[in-house]
Short mmCIF file of C-alpha atoms in Angstrom, two decimals:
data_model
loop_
_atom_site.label_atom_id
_atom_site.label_comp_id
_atom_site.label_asym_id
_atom_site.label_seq_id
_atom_site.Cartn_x
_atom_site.Cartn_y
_atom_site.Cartn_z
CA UNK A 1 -17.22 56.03 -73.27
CA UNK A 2 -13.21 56.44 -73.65
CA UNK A 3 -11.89 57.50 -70.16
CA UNK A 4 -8.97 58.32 -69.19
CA UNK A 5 -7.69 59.12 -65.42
CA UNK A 6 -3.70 59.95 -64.53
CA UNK A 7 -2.41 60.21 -61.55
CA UNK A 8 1.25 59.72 -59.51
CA UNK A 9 1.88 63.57 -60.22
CA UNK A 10 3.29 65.49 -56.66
CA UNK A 11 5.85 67.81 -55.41
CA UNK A 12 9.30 66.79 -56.12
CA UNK A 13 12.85 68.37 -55.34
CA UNK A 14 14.80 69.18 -58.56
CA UNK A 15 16.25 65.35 -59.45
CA UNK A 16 13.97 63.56 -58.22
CA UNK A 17 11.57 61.21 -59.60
CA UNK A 18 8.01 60.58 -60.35
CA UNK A 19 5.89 57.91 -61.99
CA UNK A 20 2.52 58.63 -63.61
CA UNK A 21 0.04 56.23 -64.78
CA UNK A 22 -2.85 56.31 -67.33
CA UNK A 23 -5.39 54.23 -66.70
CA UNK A 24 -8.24 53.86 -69.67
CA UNK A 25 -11.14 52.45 -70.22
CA UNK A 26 -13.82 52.43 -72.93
CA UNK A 27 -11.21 51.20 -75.69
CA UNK A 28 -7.81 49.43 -75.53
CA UNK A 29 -4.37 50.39 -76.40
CA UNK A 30 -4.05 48.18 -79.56
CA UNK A 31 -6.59 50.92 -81.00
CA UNK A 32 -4.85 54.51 -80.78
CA UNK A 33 -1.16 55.43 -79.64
CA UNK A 34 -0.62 57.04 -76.23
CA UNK A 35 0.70 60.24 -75.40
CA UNK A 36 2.33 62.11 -72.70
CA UNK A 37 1.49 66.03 -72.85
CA UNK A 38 2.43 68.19 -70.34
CA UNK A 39 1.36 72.21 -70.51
CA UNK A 40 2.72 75.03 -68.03
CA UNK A 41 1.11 78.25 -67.41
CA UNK A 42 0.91 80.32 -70.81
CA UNK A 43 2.30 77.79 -72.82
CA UNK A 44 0.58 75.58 -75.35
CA UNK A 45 0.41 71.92 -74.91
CA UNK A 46 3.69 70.03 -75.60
CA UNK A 47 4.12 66.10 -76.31
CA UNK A 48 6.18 64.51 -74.27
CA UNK A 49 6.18 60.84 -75.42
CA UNK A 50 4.72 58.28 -76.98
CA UNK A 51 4.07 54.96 -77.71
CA UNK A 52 2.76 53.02 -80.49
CA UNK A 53 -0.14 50.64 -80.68
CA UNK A 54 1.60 48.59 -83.31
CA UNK A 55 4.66 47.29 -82.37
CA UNK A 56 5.11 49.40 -79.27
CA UNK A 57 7.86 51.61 -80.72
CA UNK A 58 8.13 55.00 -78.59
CA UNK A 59 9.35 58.50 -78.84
CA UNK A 60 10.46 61.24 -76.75
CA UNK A 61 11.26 64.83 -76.49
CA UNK A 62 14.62 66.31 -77.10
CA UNK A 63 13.98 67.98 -73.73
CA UNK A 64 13.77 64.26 -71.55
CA UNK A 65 15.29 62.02 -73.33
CA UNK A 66 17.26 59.68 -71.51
CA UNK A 67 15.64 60.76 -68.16
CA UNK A 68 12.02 59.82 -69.26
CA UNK A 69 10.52 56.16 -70.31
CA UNK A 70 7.02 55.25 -71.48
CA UNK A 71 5.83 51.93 -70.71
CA UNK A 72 2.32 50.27 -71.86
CA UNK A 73 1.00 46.77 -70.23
CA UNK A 74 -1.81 46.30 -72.84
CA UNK A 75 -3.11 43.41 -70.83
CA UNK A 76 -4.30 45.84 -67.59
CA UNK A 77 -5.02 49.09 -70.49
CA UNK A 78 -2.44 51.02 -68.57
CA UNK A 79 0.43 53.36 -69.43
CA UNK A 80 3.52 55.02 -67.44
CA UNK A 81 5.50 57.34 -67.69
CA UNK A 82 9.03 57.36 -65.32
CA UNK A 83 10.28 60.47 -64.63
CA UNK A 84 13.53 60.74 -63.38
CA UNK A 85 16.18 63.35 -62.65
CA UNK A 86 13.34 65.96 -62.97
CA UNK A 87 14.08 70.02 -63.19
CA UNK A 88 12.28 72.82 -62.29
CA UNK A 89 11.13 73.00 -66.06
CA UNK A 90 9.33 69.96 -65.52
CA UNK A 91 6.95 71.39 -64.13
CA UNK A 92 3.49 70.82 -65.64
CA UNK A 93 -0.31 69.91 -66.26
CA UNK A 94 0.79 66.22 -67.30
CA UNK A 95 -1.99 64.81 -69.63
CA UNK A 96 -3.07 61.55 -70.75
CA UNK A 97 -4.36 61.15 -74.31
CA UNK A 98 -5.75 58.73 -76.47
CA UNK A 99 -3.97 59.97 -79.80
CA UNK A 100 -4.31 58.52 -83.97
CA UNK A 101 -0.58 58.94 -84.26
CA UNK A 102 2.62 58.75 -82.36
CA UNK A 103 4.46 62.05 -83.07
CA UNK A 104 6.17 64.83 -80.46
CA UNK A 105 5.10 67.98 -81.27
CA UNK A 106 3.04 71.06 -79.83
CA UNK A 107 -1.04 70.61 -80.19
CA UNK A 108 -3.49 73.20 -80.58
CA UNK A 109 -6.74 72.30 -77.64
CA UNK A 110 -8.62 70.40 -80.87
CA UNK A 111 -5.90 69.25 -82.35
CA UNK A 112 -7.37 66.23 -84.59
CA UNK A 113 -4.72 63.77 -83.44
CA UNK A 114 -6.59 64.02 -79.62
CA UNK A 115 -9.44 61.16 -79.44
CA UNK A 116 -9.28 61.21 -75.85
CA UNK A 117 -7.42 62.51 -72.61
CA UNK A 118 -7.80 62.63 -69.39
CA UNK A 119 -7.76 65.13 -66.41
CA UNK A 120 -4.06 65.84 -66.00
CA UNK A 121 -2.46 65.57 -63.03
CA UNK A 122 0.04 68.15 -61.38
CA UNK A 123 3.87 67.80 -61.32
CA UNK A 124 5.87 70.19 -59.51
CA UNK A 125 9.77 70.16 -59.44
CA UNK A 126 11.22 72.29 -56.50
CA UNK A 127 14.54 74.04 -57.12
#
């Protein structure tokens, strides 16, 4: 079974910083690409980041570029994701997934580019 379990989100003051980590099992990150989603009350599901299986090539939202960074170590099948300088509008369900292709965009709940995610875990940037 593909599992995957975040975790590292809290309650931070606005710039701040935060590192979450995706631990999976079941499969291994040469397989799929790995994405950071992140979804705030009534909004849909946004990427965030992600990074390749290939060659380990990564990509990032307009919205935290140059504050975020993604970071696989295939050995241990674990991902991160370093948040720093965060803002109130950070704040988010921060998701996990197991994804077929590397792209930032918003996903619908069965989006076919989802094989996996995990639980989410909460981030919460204080003003």
């Amino acid at each position: 079974e593909v599992q995957l379990v975040e975790s590292g989100g809290g309650l931070v003051q606005a710039g701040g910083s935060l590192r979450l980590s995706c631990a999976a099992s079941g499969f291994t990150f040469d397989d799929y690409a790995i994405t950071w989603v992140r979804q705030a009350p009534g909004k849909e599901r946004e990427g965030v980041s992600c990074i390749t299986s290939g060659d380990g090539s990564t990509l990032y939202a307009d919205s935290v570029k140059g504050r975020f960074t993604i970071s696989s170590d295939n050995a241990k099948n674990t991902v991160s994701l370093q948040m720093n300088s965060l803002k109130p509008e950070d704040t988010a369900i921060y998701y996990c997934a197991a994804t077929r292709w590397c792209v930032i965009k918003k996903y619908s709940d069965y989006d076919v580019n989802f094989v996996s995610w995990g639980q989410g875990t909460q981030v919460t940037v204080s003003s």
